[in-house]
């Protein structure tokens, strides 16, 4: 009877109908049906789902367990009406004629001579790559993936094993043989329980008993050592072969006539010093510097056939680098701007063409990738380009891409990595970028072992440190080559002119030899003062400080006229504001630097480049304004300019048709486009938070654009002084200071964590350990591990400390002493750092210090240094009079260290020299002071110091001390003769008025510990000193072991707390489960390149699915728009609701992050998503022309284009995420949204790719 069929049982009562509730599907819909109760009286839950809905409550789960245990027939599998269903199988006879071929278990291996390539033999080896795939293996031996994934890979792929990490070998992965599986009770037992620092020592003991008592176990063991007469020779040889080397005195078995002679005397070992650390000896040099100043005379003998011949003679640093490339070694080139670093990159590409391998050239920005593509395409031909929206010639031998693209390829297991021989990192100093610097570190860590590295950078001071880090994590030598000088020297000037009369006011600030000219600086200051004085005589006391429009125009006109007369064009003017660039160019309306033929050439080229644009786009105000400027030899280059116009400006500048270029500092990071002169509009910039001076690295990078190699003998760098002349110290620091060091910007991202968690063999902790941020702490890890082994053996050899009898409380006494010393040190630090404490630590204050031989030594402060961060107290203290040998008698009598007794630790008798005393002058830190007394002495510190200085001269060394010193030592001796307890200390709470809780608790703890010292009996034992020192040494070993184990553990990682917090965030949001396995939401987040959490929540929350493609694109603009705007967007009701939902999701994520411990404020996280471009994108997707778009916002054209281009990448990420979760509707909408925004001038093809 079906479930919907009416029952035939009559109703006993009108209200007692046989009705049941049926759950239809899993959406919660219920239907009322007629069905009689079960014959056994049990009421089964009715559902169209064969197995019913899963339990949703703890009580329901408990009920299910109870019913299952009590009555298994309750399970739904016994309800045949619902469970016994079958589907007929279609017979396929043809499948019987095919079967899968078993993969071969062995392979043929060729053995060749590594030097000549000659075939030595052929052998059959086990095929360990059977069953490997991109979804289960990190090995390069896995089969290639489908062609569609060959370039960018797939998020379901495993990456290839990173070079430098210890990859498990086949032998390690094989199952352990049956013989090895047997438990070895002597070696396989755990020595320390989980959570314990130390455990049992299972080393065999000699079974020694009391003296004079024979040990039967020892005797039997001794008899077993005799070799039986009938032992075979093989066994004897095996024993001899594996017998460890022993001392000659212990070789053989000594005969004895008495069993008593076999007894062993027990001797209590004396404490031995700790084994010395061997960190320096175990270090390996990974960074190898090469001197670029030395000539390479045998270059062409070593490399008779170059892979690529340049039309000019190479510099020594280029030759050394090419030699390294030919040897297959990685190099780090740190050279000045325009020195020729690209030559090394070109040779690596040529080697790949010769070896039929592949090279990847990475750049920090997309624009530079396009430029390099054009240059290398002309030189080599077989070159491809991969960016976010363009893929050209992806099968080429050389691929140009940004570093982010390469990171994605590495994480996604791209098959391009298999054929990769060289990766070239250009502009490596960009690793200092706070936002994107982490990408360089990720890529360098993830590169496989077979890939060689070329690093190209501007001059930085810590090249060896950076190269050592790379070499250590990749386990390969990195050769470092740096240039010492520029090929074209620079001359730096201050320019103070502002009119035709003052246009020649150039003052040399630094000559071509690099010498700073103070004479030129003072001359510039004097010229400014003279002009100010004349202005005051004519117009009053007030004088202009520069910056006005009229003043700036006069400065630029006079400067350009002077440079034109000096033949110092073309010139690049670096201006640190897009608005200032526009203003400076617009001020030169009367300037025309081009001839008629040059104007015609500019017009023709400009028209040709823009011919691909639609008519309305060619009439944009920026397009027309730029044409007018270019025809007069003036150009503008900044992020607000349309990309196609920036490329036109760059190409015209390289042709020499742009005479003066106003640019922001991004122009300094590009291809080799040098100028004759570089001008700085200002030396101050806004870095996003405040105004500051240029750093030496920034100044050198931009100034390096001056001087064209082969055309100019020197380059000219000019600093405009529109207002006052900058301070000399600021100029000197900027021009001659050390460039900014390469610093780690490594940070954890959710994308990195999820990409590594999905691969079981890779750990996020290993990524953190190999980061440049952890370089200094991890570089000695091998030495630490060896040191741990040595200390562990030392600890085992020490044996147990005798703590019985009169030493029963030795352990407690030792812990009390250590706690007292530590508490006193902590309290003393608080005291000396307080204001009242520093006031007390003044000249004349009597203090108490502790030396190795005397616990309470009085002294008086004579001098206090002015360095607040590391204050030094020059103190005169009492000591013993030196006699023969120069050692005080009391110190000669001491035999090594002494154990601290309660009298030593408690304030008691102050040290007084025996007989005629002496004095010492010590330089003390605050931590060296044991106690501040309430006594002060009136001393003439200068006279005392003069007497001490005089007594140290050879001719006065034997003279008695001067009167000033004698007076101080006599006063200190008088204080030392006082009864014990008379010299009291300053109470931190009562005398110094330190009321902090920590100080009060420390004072109370010290009193309690001091009171407990008198209650111990162990100091009265004659063995106290020896056993205490042994216990102290053991404690030192344990402390050192704890420190080294911490340094070699994951707990020492600085980012580990943040990692655990981010893991908790992912677990709360259900991106991973409790075991760390990546769930569906986590796999979706791996598809997203930025803002992973918000995009994933938007996709899975269903916020985007109901919207139109135009509305989805408009909402997603918040992911890519980061600029400020004064225009409030006018949004539709649907968009307003979408904006509200996005902010709510962002706030929910931010609150979870805060609850998990992350410190990012909720407001900051939510405010990073800006909706100022939402209306613009919405109208652009609906088809509005770009000219009309510009009327909706105050954002510049270039910024809009850049945001929309990045928006297309975000749309593709959302499309991939929708495809993964099976949302076909959203996937189709994202395809549509991407097509709607990819049109006209916004996605005009780059001129460099045409």
mmCIF file of C-alpha atoms in Angstrom, residues 427-545:
data_model
loop_
_atom_site.group_PDB
_atom_site.id
_atom_site.type_symbol
_atom_site.label_atom_id
_atom_site.label_comp_id
_atom_site.label_asym_id
_atom_site.label_seq_id
_atom_site.Cartn_x
_atom_site.Cartn_y
_atom_site.Cartn_z
ATOM 1 C CA UNK A 427 62.835 45.558 -8.931
ATOM 2 C CA UNK A 428 63.355 43.292 -5.915
ATOM 3 C CA UNK A 429 63.529 46.306 -3.606
ATOM 4 C CA UNK A 430 59.757 46.450 -4.125
ATOM 5 C CA UNK A 431 59.652 43.728 -1.445
ATOM 6 C CA UNK A 432 59.570 46.636 1.015
ATOM 7 C CA UNK A 433 56.049 47.481 -0.141
ATOM 8 C CA UNK A 434 53.789 46.971 2.874
ATOM 9 C CA UNK A 435 50.833 45.763 0.823
ATOM 10 C CA UNK A 436 52.425 43.529 -1.826
ATOM 11 C CA UNK A 437 55.873 42.707 -0.476
ATOM 12 C CA UNK A 438 54.614 39.424 0.969
ATOM 13 C CA UNK A 439 54.051 38.120 -2.578
ATOM 14 C CA UNK A 440 57.806 38.082 -3.291
ATOM 15 C CA UNK A 441 58.486 36.045 -0.170
ATOM 16 C CA UNK A 442 55.726 33.551 -0.938
ATOM 17 C CA UNK A 443 57.027 33.007 -4.470
ATOM 18 C CA UNK A 444 60.638 32.611 -3.364
ATOM 19 C CA UNK A 445 59.597 30.040 -0.750
ATOM 20 C CA UNK A 446 57.310 28.057 -3.068
ATOM 21 C CA UNK A 447 59.665 27.779 -6.076
ATOM 22 C CA UNK A 448 60.738 24.138 -6.697
ATOM 23 C CA UNK A 449 64.324 23.052 -6.315
ATOM 24 C CA UNK A 450 65.153 22.814 -10.026
ATOM 25 C CA UNK A 451 64.371 26.481 -10.649
ATOM 26 C CA UNK A 452 67.271 28.935 -10.571
ATOM 27 C CA UNK A 453 66.786 32.509 -9.397
ATOM 28 C CA UNK A 454 67.943 35.890 -10.714
ATOM 29 C CA UNK A 455 67.304 38.880 -8.476
ATOM 30 C CA UNK A 456 67.653 42.386 -9.914
ATOM 31 C CA UNK A 457 67.556 45.299 -7.513
ATOM 32 C CA UNK A 458 68.713 48.826 -6.920
ATOM 33 C CA UNK A 459 71.619 49.214 -4.524
ATOM 34 C CA UNK A 460 70.605 48.183 -1.004
ATOM 35 C CA UNK A 461 72.857 47.813 2.051
ATOM 36 C CA UNK A 462 71.829 44.309 3.154
ATOM 37 C CA UNK A 463 72.218 42.306 -0.046
ATOM 38 C CA UNK A 464 74.248 39.599 1.694
ATOM 39 C CA UNK A 465 71.653 39.155 4.432
ATOM 40 C CA UNK A 466 68.844 38.848 1.898
ATOM 41 C CA UNK A 467 70.818 36.476 -0.325
ATOM 42 C CA UNK A 468 71.809 34.372 2.695
ATOM 43 C CA UNK A 469 68.116 33.996 3.583
ATOM 44 C CA UNK A 470 67.240 32.853 0.057
ATOM 45 C CA UNK A 471 70.194 30.482 -0.097
ATOM 46 C CA UNK A 472 69.349 28.939 3.248
ATOM 47 C CA UNK A 473 65.677 28.311 2.524
ATOM 48 C CA UNK A 474 66.445 26.992 -0.990
ATOM 49 C CA UNK A 475 69.669 25.208 0.061
ATOM 50 C CA UNK A 476 71.655 26.631 -2.839
ATOM 51 C CA UNK A 477 74.451 29.157 -3.178
ATOM 52 C CA UNK A 478 73.483 32.703 -4.143
ATOM 53 C CA UNK A 479 76.218 34.789 -5.761
ATOM 54 C CA UNK A 480 75.924 38.479 -4.883
ATOM 55 C CA UNK A 481 77.260 41.063 -7.334
ATOM 56 C CA UNK A 482 77.002 44.765 -6.542
ATOM 57 C CA UNK A 483 78.186 47.825 -8.425
ATOM 58 C CA UNK A 484 80.183 50.454 -6.580
ATOM 59 C CA UNK A 485 79.510 53.429 -8.837
ATOM 60 C CA UNK A 486 77.222 54.629 -11.566
ATOM 61 C CA UNK A 487 78.281 54.344 -15.221
ATOM 62 C CA UNK A 488 77.321 58.018 -15.629
ATOM 63 C CA UNK A 489 78.176 60.114 -12.533
ATOM 64 C CA UNK A 490 75.672 62.630 -11.207
ATOM 65 C CA UNK A 491 76.013 66.267 -10.207
ATOM 66 C CA UNK A 492 73.450 67.607 -7.746
ATOM 67 C CA UNK A 493 72.402 71.271 -7.687
ATOM 68 C CA UNK A 494 70.212 73.620 -5.692
ATOM 69 C CA UNK A 495 68.215 76.001 -7.885
ATOM 70 C CA UNK A 496 66.984 79.260 -6.329
ATOM 71 C CA UNK A 497 66.051 81.233 -9.471
ATOM 72 C CA UNK A 498 62.554 82.438 -10.229
ATOM 73 C CA UNK A 499 62.997 84.934 -13.056
ATOM 74 C CA UNK A 500 65.074 85.675 -16.094
ATOM 75 C CA UNK A 501 67.546 87.614 -13.960
ATOM 76 C CA UNK A 502 68.076 84.743 -11.540
ATOM 77 C CA UNK A 503 67.846 81.850 -13.973
ATOM 78 C CA UNK A 504 71.532 81.011 -13.558
ATOM 79 C CA UNK A 505 71.363 80.461 -9.789
ATOM 80 C CA UNK A 506 72.592 76.849 -9.841
ATOM 81 C CA UNK A 507 74.654 75.896 -6.784
ATOM 82 C CA UNK A 508 76.603 72.630 -6.728
ATOM 83 C CA UNK A 509 75.570 70.555 -3.722
ATOM 84 C CA UNK A 510 77.357 67.308 -4.617
ATOM 85 C CA UNK A 511 79.962 66.963 -7.330
ATOM 86 C CA UNK A 512 80.505 64.063 -9.741
ATOM 87 C CA UNK A 513 82.934 62.435 -7.293
ATOM 88 C CA UNK A 514 80.256 62.241 -4.616
ATOM 89 C CA UNK A 515 81.661 64.965 -2.342
ATOM 90 C CA UNK A 516 79.130 67.124 -0.498
ATOM 91 C CA UNK A 517 79.804 70.826 -1.174
ATOM 92 C CA UNK A 518 78.915 72.926 1.859
ATOM 93 C CA UNK A 519 80.188 75.995 0.017
ATOM 94 C CA UNK A 520 77.467 75.617 -2.597
ATOM 95 C CA UNK A 521 74.823 75.142 0.096
ATOM 96 C CA UNK A 522 75.767 78.344 1.914
ATOM 97 C CA UNK A 523 75.870 80.202 -1.393
ATOM 98 C CA UNK A 524 72.279 79.100 -2.103
ATOM 99 C CA UNK A 525 71.188 80.234 1.363
ATOM 100 C CA UNK A 526 72.880 83.587 0.849
ATOM 101 C CA UNK A 527 71.197 84.049 -2.542
ATOM 102 C CA UNK A 528 67.802 83.434 -0.960
ATOM 103 C CA UNK A 529 68.529 85.867 1.862
ATOM 104 C CA UNK A 530 69.641 88.568 -0.563
ATOM 105 C CA UNK A 531 66.463 88.255 -2.628
ATOM 106 C CA UNK A 532 64.341 88.299 0.520
ATOM 107 C CA UNK A 533 66.088 91.454 1.697
ATOM 108 C CA UNK A 534 65.487 93.237 -1.601
ATOM 109 C CA UNK A 535 61.843 92.175 -1.560
ATOM 110 C CA UNK A 536 61.415 93.517 1.969
ATOM 111 C CA UNK A 537 62.900 96.886 0.988
ATOM 112 C CA UNK A 538 60.451 97.178 -1.875
ATOM 113 C CA UNK A 539 57.258 95.621 -0.497
ATOM 114 C CA UNK A 540 57.645 95.491 3.270
ATOM 115 C CA UNK A 541 58.714 92.914 5.828
ATOM 116 C CA UNK A 542 56.535 90.130 4.487
ATOM 117 C CA UNK A 543 58.130 88.021 1.837
ATOM 118 C CA UNK A 544 56.844 85.141 -0.291
ATOM 119 C CA UNK A 545 57.774 81.607 0.739
#
